[in-house]
Coordinates of C-alpha atoms and ligand atoms in Angstrom, one line a residue:
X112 CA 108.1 17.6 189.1
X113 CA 110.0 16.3 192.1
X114 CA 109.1 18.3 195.0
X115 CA 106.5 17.8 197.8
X116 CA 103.0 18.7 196.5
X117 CA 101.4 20.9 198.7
X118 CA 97.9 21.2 196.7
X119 CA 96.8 18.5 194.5
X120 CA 93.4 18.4 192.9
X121 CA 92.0 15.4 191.4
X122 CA 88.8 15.2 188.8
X123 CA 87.2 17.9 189.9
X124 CA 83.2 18.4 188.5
X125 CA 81.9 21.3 189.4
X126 CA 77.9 22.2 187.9
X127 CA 75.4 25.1 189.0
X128 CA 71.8 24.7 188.9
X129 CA 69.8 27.6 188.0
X130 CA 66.1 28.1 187.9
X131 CA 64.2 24.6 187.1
X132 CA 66.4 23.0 184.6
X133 CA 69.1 20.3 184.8
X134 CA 72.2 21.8 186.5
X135 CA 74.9 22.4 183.9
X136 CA 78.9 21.2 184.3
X137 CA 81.4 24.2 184.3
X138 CA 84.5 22.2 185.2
X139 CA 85.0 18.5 184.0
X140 CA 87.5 16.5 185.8
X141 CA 90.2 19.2 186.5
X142 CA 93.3 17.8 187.8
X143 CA 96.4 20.1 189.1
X144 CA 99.6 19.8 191.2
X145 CA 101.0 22.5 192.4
X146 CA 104.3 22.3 194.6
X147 CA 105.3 23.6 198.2
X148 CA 107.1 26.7 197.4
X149 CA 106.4 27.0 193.6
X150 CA 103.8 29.1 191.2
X151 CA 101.2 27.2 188.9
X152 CA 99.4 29.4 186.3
X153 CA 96.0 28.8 185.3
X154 CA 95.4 30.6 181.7
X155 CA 92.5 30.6 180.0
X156 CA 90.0 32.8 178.1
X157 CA 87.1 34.0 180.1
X158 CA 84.4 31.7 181.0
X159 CA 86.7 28.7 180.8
X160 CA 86.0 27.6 185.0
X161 CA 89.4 29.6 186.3
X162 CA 87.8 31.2 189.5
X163 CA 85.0 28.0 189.9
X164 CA 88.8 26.3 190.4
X165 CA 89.6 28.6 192.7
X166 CA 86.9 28.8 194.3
X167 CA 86.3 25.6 195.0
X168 CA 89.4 25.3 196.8
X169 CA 88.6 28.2 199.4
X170 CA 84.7 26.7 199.5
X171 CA 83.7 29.8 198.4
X172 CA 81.2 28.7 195.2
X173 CA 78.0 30.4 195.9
X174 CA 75.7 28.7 197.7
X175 CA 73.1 26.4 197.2
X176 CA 73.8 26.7 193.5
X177 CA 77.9 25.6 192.7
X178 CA 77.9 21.6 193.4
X179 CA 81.1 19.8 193.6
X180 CA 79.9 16.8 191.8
X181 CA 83.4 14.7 191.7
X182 CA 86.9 15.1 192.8
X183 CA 89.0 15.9 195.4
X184 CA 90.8 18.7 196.8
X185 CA 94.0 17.7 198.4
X186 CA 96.0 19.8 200.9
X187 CA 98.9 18.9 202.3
X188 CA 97.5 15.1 202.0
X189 CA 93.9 16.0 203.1
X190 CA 90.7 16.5 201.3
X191 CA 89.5 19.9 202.2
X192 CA 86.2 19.0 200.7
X193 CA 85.6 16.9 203.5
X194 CA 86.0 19.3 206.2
X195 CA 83.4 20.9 208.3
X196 CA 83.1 24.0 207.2
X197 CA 84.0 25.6 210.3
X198 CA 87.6 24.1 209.8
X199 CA 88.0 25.5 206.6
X200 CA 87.0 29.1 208.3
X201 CA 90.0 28.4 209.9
X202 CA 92.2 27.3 207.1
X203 CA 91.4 30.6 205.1
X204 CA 93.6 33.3 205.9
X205 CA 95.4 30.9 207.9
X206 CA 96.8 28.6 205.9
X207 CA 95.2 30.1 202.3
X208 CA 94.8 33.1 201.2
X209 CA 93.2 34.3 198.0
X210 CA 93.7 37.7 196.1
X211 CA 90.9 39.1 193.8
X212 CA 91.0 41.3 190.3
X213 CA 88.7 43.9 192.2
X214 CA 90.0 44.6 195.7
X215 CA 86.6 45.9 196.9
X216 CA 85.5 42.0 197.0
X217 CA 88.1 41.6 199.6
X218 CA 87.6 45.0 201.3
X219 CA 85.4 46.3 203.9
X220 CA 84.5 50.1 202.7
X221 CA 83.6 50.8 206.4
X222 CA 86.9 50.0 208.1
X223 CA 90.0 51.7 208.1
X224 CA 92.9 50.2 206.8
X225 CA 94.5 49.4 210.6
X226 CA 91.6 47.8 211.3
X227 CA 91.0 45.5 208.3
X228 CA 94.6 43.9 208.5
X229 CA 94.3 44.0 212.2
X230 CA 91.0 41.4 212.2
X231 CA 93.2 39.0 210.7
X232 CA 96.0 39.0 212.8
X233 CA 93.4 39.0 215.6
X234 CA 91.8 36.0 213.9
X235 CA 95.2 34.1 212.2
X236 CA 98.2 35.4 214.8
X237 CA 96.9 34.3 218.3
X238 CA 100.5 35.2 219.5
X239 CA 100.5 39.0 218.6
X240 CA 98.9 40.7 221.1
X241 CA 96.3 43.7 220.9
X242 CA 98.8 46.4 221.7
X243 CA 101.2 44.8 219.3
X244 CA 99.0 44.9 216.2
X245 CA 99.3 48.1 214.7
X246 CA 103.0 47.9 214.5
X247 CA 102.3 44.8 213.0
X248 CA 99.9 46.4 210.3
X249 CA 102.6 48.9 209.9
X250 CA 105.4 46.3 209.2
X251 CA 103.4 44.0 206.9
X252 CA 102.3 47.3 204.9
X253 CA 105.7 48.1 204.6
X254 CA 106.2 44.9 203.3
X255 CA 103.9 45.3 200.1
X256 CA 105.9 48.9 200.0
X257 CA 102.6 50.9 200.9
X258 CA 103.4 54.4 200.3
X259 CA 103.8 56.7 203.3
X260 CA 102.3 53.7 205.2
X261 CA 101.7 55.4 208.5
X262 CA 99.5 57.8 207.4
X263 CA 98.0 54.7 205.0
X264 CA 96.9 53.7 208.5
X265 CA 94.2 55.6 208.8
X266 CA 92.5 55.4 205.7
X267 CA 89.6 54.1 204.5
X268 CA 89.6 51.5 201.1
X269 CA 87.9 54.8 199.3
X270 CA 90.9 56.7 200.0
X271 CA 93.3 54.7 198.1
X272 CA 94.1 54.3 194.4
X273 CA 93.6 51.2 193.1
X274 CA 97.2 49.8 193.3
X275 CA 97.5 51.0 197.3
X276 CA 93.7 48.5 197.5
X277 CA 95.7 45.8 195.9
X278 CA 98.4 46.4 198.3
X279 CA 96.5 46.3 201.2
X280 CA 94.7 42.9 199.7
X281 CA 97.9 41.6 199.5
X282 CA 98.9 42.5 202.8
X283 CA 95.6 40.7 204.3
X284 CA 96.0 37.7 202.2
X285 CA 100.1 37.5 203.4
X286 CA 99.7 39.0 207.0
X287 CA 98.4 35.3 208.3
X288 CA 101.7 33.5 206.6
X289 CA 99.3 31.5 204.2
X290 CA 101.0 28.8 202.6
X291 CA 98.9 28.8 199.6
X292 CA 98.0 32.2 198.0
X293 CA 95.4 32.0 195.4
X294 CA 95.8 35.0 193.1
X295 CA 92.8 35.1 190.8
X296 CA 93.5 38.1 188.2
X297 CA 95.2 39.9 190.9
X298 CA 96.5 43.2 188.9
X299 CA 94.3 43.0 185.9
X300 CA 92.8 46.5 186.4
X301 CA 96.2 47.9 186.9
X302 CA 98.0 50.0 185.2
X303 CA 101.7 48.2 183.2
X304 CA 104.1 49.6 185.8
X305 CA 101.9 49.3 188.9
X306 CA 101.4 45.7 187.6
X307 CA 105.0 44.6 187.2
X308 CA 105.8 46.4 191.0
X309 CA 102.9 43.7 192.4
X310 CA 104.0 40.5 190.7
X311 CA 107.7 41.5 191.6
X312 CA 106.6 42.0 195.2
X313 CA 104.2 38.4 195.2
X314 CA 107.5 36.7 193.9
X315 CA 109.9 38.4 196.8
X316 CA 107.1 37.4 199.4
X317 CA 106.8 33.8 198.4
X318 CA 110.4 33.6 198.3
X319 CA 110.7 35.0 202.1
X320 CA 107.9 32.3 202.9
X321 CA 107.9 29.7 200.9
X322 CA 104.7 30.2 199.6
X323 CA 103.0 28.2 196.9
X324 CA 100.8 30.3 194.4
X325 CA 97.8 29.6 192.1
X326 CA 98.3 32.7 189.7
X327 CA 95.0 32.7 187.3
X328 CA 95.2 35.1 184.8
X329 CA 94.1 35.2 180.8
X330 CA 97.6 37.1 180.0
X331 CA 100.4 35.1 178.9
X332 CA 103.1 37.4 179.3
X333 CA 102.2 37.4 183.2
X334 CA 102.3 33.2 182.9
X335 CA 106.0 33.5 181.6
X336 CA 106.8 35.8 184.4
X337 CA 105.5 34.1 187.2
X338 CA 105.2 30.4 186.5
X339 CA 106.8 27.0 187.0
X340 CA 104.4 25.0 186.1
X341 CA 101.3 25.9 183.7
X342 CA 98.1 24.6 183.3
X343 CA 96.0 25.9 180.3
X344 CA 92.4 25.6 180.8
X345 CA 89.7 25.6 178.0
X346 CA 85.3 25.2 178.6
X347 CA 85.8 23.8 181.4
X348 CA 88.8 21.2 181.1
X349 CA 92.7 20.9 181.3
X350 CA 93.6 21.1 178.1
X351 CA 97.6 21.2 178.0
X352 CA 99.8 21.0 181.0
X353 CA 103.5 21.3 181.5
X354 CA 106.7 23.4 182.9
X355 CA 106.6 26.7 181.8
X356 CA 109.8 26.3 179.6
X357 CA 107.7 23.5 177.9
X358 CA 104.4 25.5 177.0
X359 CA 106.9 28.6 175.6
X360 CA 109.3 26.1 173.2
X361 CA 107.3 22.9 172.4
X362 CA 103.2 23.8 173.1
X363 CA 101.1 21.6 171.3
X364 CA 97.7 22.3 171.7
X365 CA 96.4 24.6 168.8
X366 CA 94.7 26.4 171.6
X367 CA 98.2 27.1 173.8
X368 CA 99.1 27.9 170.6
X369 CA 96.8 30.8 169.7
X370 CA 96.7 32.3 173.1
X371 CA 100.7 32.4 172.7
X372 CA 100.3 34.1 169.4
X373 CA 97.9 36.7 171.0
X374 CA 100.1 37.6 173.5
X375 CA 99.8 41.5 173.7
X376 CA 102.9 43.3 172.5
X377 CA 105.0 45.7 174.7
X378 CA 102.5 49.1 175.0
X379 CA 99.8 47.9 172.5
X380 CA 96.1 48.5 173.9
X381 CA 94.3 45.1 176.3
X382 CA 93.2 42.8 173.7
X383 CA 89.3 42.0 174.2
X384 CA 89.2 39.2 171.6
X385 CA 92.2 36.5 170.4
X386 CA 93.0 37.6 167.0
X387 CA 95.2 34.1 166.4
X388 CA 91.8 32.0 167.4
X389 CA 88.4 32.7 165.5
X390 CA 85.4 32.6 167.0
X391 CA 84.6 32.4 170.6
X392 CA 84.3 29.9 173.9
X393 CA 80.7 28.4 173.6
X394 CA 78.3 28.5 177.1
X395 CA 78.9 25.4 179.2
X396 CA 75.6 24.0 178.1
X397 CA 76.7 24.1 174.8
X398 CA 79.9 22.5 175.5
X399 CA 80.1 19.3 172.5
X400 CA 81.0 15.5 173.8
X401 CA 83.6 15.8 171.3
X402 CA 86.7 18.5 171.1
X403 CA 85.2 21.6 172.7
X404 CA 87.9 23.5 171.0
X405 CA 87.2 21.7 167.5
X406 CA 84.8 24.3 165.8
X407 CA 87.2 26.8 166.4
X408 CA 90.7 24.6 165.3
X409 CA 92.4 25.2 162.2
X410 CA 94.2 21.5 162.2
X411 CA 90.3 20.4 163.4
X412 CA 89.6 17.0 161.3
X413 CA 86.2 15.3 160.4
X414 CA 87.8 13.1 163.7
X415 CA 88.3 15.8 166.0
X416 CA 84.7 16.7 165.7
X417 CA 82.9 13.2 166.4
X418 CA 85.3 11.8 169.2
X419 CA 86.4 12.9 172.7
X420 CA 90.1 13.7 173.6
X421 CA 91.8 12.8 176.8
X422 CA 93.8 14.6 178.2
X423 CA 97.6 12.2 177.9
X424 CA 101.2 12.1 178.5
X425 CA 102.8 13.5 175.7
X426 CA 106.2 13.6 176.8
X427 CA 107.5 13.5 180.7
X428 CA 105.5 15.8 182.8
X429 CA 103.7 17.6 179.9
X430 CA 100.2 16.3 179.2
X431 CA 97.9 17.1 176.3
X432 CA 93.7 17.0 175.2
X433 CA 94.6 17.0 171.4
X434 CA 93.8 14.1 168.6
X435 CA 96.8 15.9 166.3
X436 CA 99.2 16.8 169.1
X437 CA 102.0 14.8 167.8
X438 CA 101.3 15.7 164.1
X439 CA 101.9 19.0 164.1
X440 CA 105.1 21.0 163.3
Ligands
LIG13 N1 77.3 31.7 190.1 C1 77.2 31.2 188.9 N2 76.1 30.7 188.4 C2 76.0 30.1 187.2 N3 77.1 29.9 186.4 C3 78.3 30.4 186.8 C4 78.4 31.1 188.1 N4 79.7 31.5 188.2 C5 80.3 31.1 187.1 N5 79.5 30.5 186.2 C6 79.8 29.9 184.9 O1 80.9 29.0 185.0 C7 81.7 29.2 183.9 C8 83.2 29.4 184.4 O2 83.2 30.7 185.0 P1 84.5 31.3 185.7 O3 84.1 32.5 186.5 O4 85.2 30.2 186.4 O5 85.4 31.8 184.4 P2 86.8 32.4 184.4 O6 87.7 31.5 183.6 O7 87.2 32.8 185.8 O8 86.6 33.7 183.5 P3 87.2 35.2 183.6 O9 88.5 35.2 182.9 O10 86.1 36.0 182.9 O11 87.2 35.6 185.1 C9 81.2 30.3 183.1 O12 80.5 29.7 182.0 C10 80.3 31.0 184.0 O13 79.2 31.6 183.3
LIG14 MG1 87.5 34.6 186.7

């Protein structure tokens, strides 16, 4: 890595309390670059802390319960943690922009389209004036290759199938220029060639913009597509980081290792389970003070099971939480 970080998070804790007990850690000291211009993947299986990262960048953990309990959050050199939270109002949309698996999150269902992509040029785009917008709306529509966007216009979010709602997501997330999108799971519900039309169209966009993207998703085929960098996240840590040529040729963590091996094959049915790794991820308050991935590791030793991994260099730029990294073949 040799270019100017643009995000950089360092240790971040995040727990939640619930009810009356002890608040319980979901992330543990989760550290990430990610470059101006450049895509870093998070992969992980579900429940492993992908969208607590994410959001805990925009500030968007639900309240009073998510806790940032260590870390920082660096943009462009500052600690968004530390801002009033007024100023980060302003640096979402503005400055970064998330994308969600279900559109309707982002989506008012009582607004036409015109006028959901207008609000954030009206909020984000100061210099584009009122009668200006809608050919604005039009263009950036026309951008994510809405079709027939004129009449698109008009509609409301229940009017739209479910790859014109991720278009018009995408269109709000890009119509402020962001210069960090956050994509968590962004075409997960969408159908193969809907899919590859929306990464393609993310990838020309960032291009155009310079754009640097956190793309979280649990599919590695999408992480060999859209990566440079990848960051492979399991209960709640880092577990094996690199460039994406790296994780593909020499991973090293069993677990990189498994979800590689599960990777869906061309026109097979969504996997629900990881055939290549038994078991499953345990809660986060069962997570162990030794390797959280031990009980379900096939090179797991009596070692492995009473002592803690770090996460370490293994090789230039590509870090790794394993005791038998370097033993295996
Ligand atoms: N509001 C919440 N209250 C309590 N626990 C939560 C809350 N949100 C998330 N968690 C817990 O935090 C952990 C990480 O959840 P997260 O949503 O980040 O997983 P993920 O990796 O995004 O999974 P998926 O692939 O299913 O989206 C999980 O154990 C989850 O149960
Ligand atoms: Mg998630």
């Amino acid at each position: 890595m040799s270019g100017e970080n643009l995000l950089t998070i360092e240790d971040l804790s995040v727990s939640f309390k619930s009810g009356a007990g002890d608040p319980v850690e979901v992330i543990d000291r989760v550290s990430l670059k990610l470059e101006r211009g450049k895509t870093l993947s998070l992969v992980g299986e579900s429940g492993c802390g992908k969208s607590v990262t994410a959001s805990s960048v925009m500030r968007i953990l639900p309240q009073p319960y998510g806790i940032v309990t260590n870390g920082k959050i660096l943009f462009e050199g500052q600690n968004i943690l530390d801002l009033p939270i007024e100023e980060m109002y302003k640096k979402r949309g503005a400055e970064i922009a998330m994308i969600f698996q279900e559109p309707m999150t982002a989506l008012n269902p009582v607004h036409i389209v015109e006028k959901q992509i207008g609000e954030v040029f009206e909020l984000h785009r100061p210099e584009i004036t009122k009668d200006d917008r809608q050919q604005h709306v039009l263009k950036v529509l026309k951008d994510v290759e809405m079709p027939s966007a004129e009449q698109r216009l008009k509609n409301y979010p229940f009017q739209l199938s479910g790859g014109m709602r991720q278009r018009v997501m995408i269109a709000m997330a890009l119509a402020g220029h962001p210069k960090l999108l956050i994509a968590d799971e962004p075409t997960t519900a969408l159908d193969v060639t809907v899919q590859a039309q929306i990464l393609a169209l993310i990838k020309a966009l960032q291009e155009k913009n310079n754009m640097s993207v956190l793309y979280i998703t649990h599919d590695m085929g999408v992480v060999a597509e859209v990566s440079d960098d990848v960051a492979v996240m399991y209960a709640g840590q880092i577990v094996e980081t690199a460039d994406v040529n790296t994780i593909f040729k020499n991973p090293r963590h069993p677990y990189t290792r498994g979800l590689i091996a599960s990777m869906p094959k061309m026109n097979s049915e969504p996997k629900t389970h990881l055939p290549y790794i038994k078991g499953a991820v345990p809660s986060p308050r069962a997570y162990p003070a030794t390797c959280r991935f031990a009980e379900r590791c096939s090179y797991a030793t009596d070692y492995c099971r009473s002592n803690t991994p770090k996460l370490e260099e293994f090789e230039p730029g590509h870090f790794i939480r394993c005791f038998r990294a370097k033993e295996l073949d």
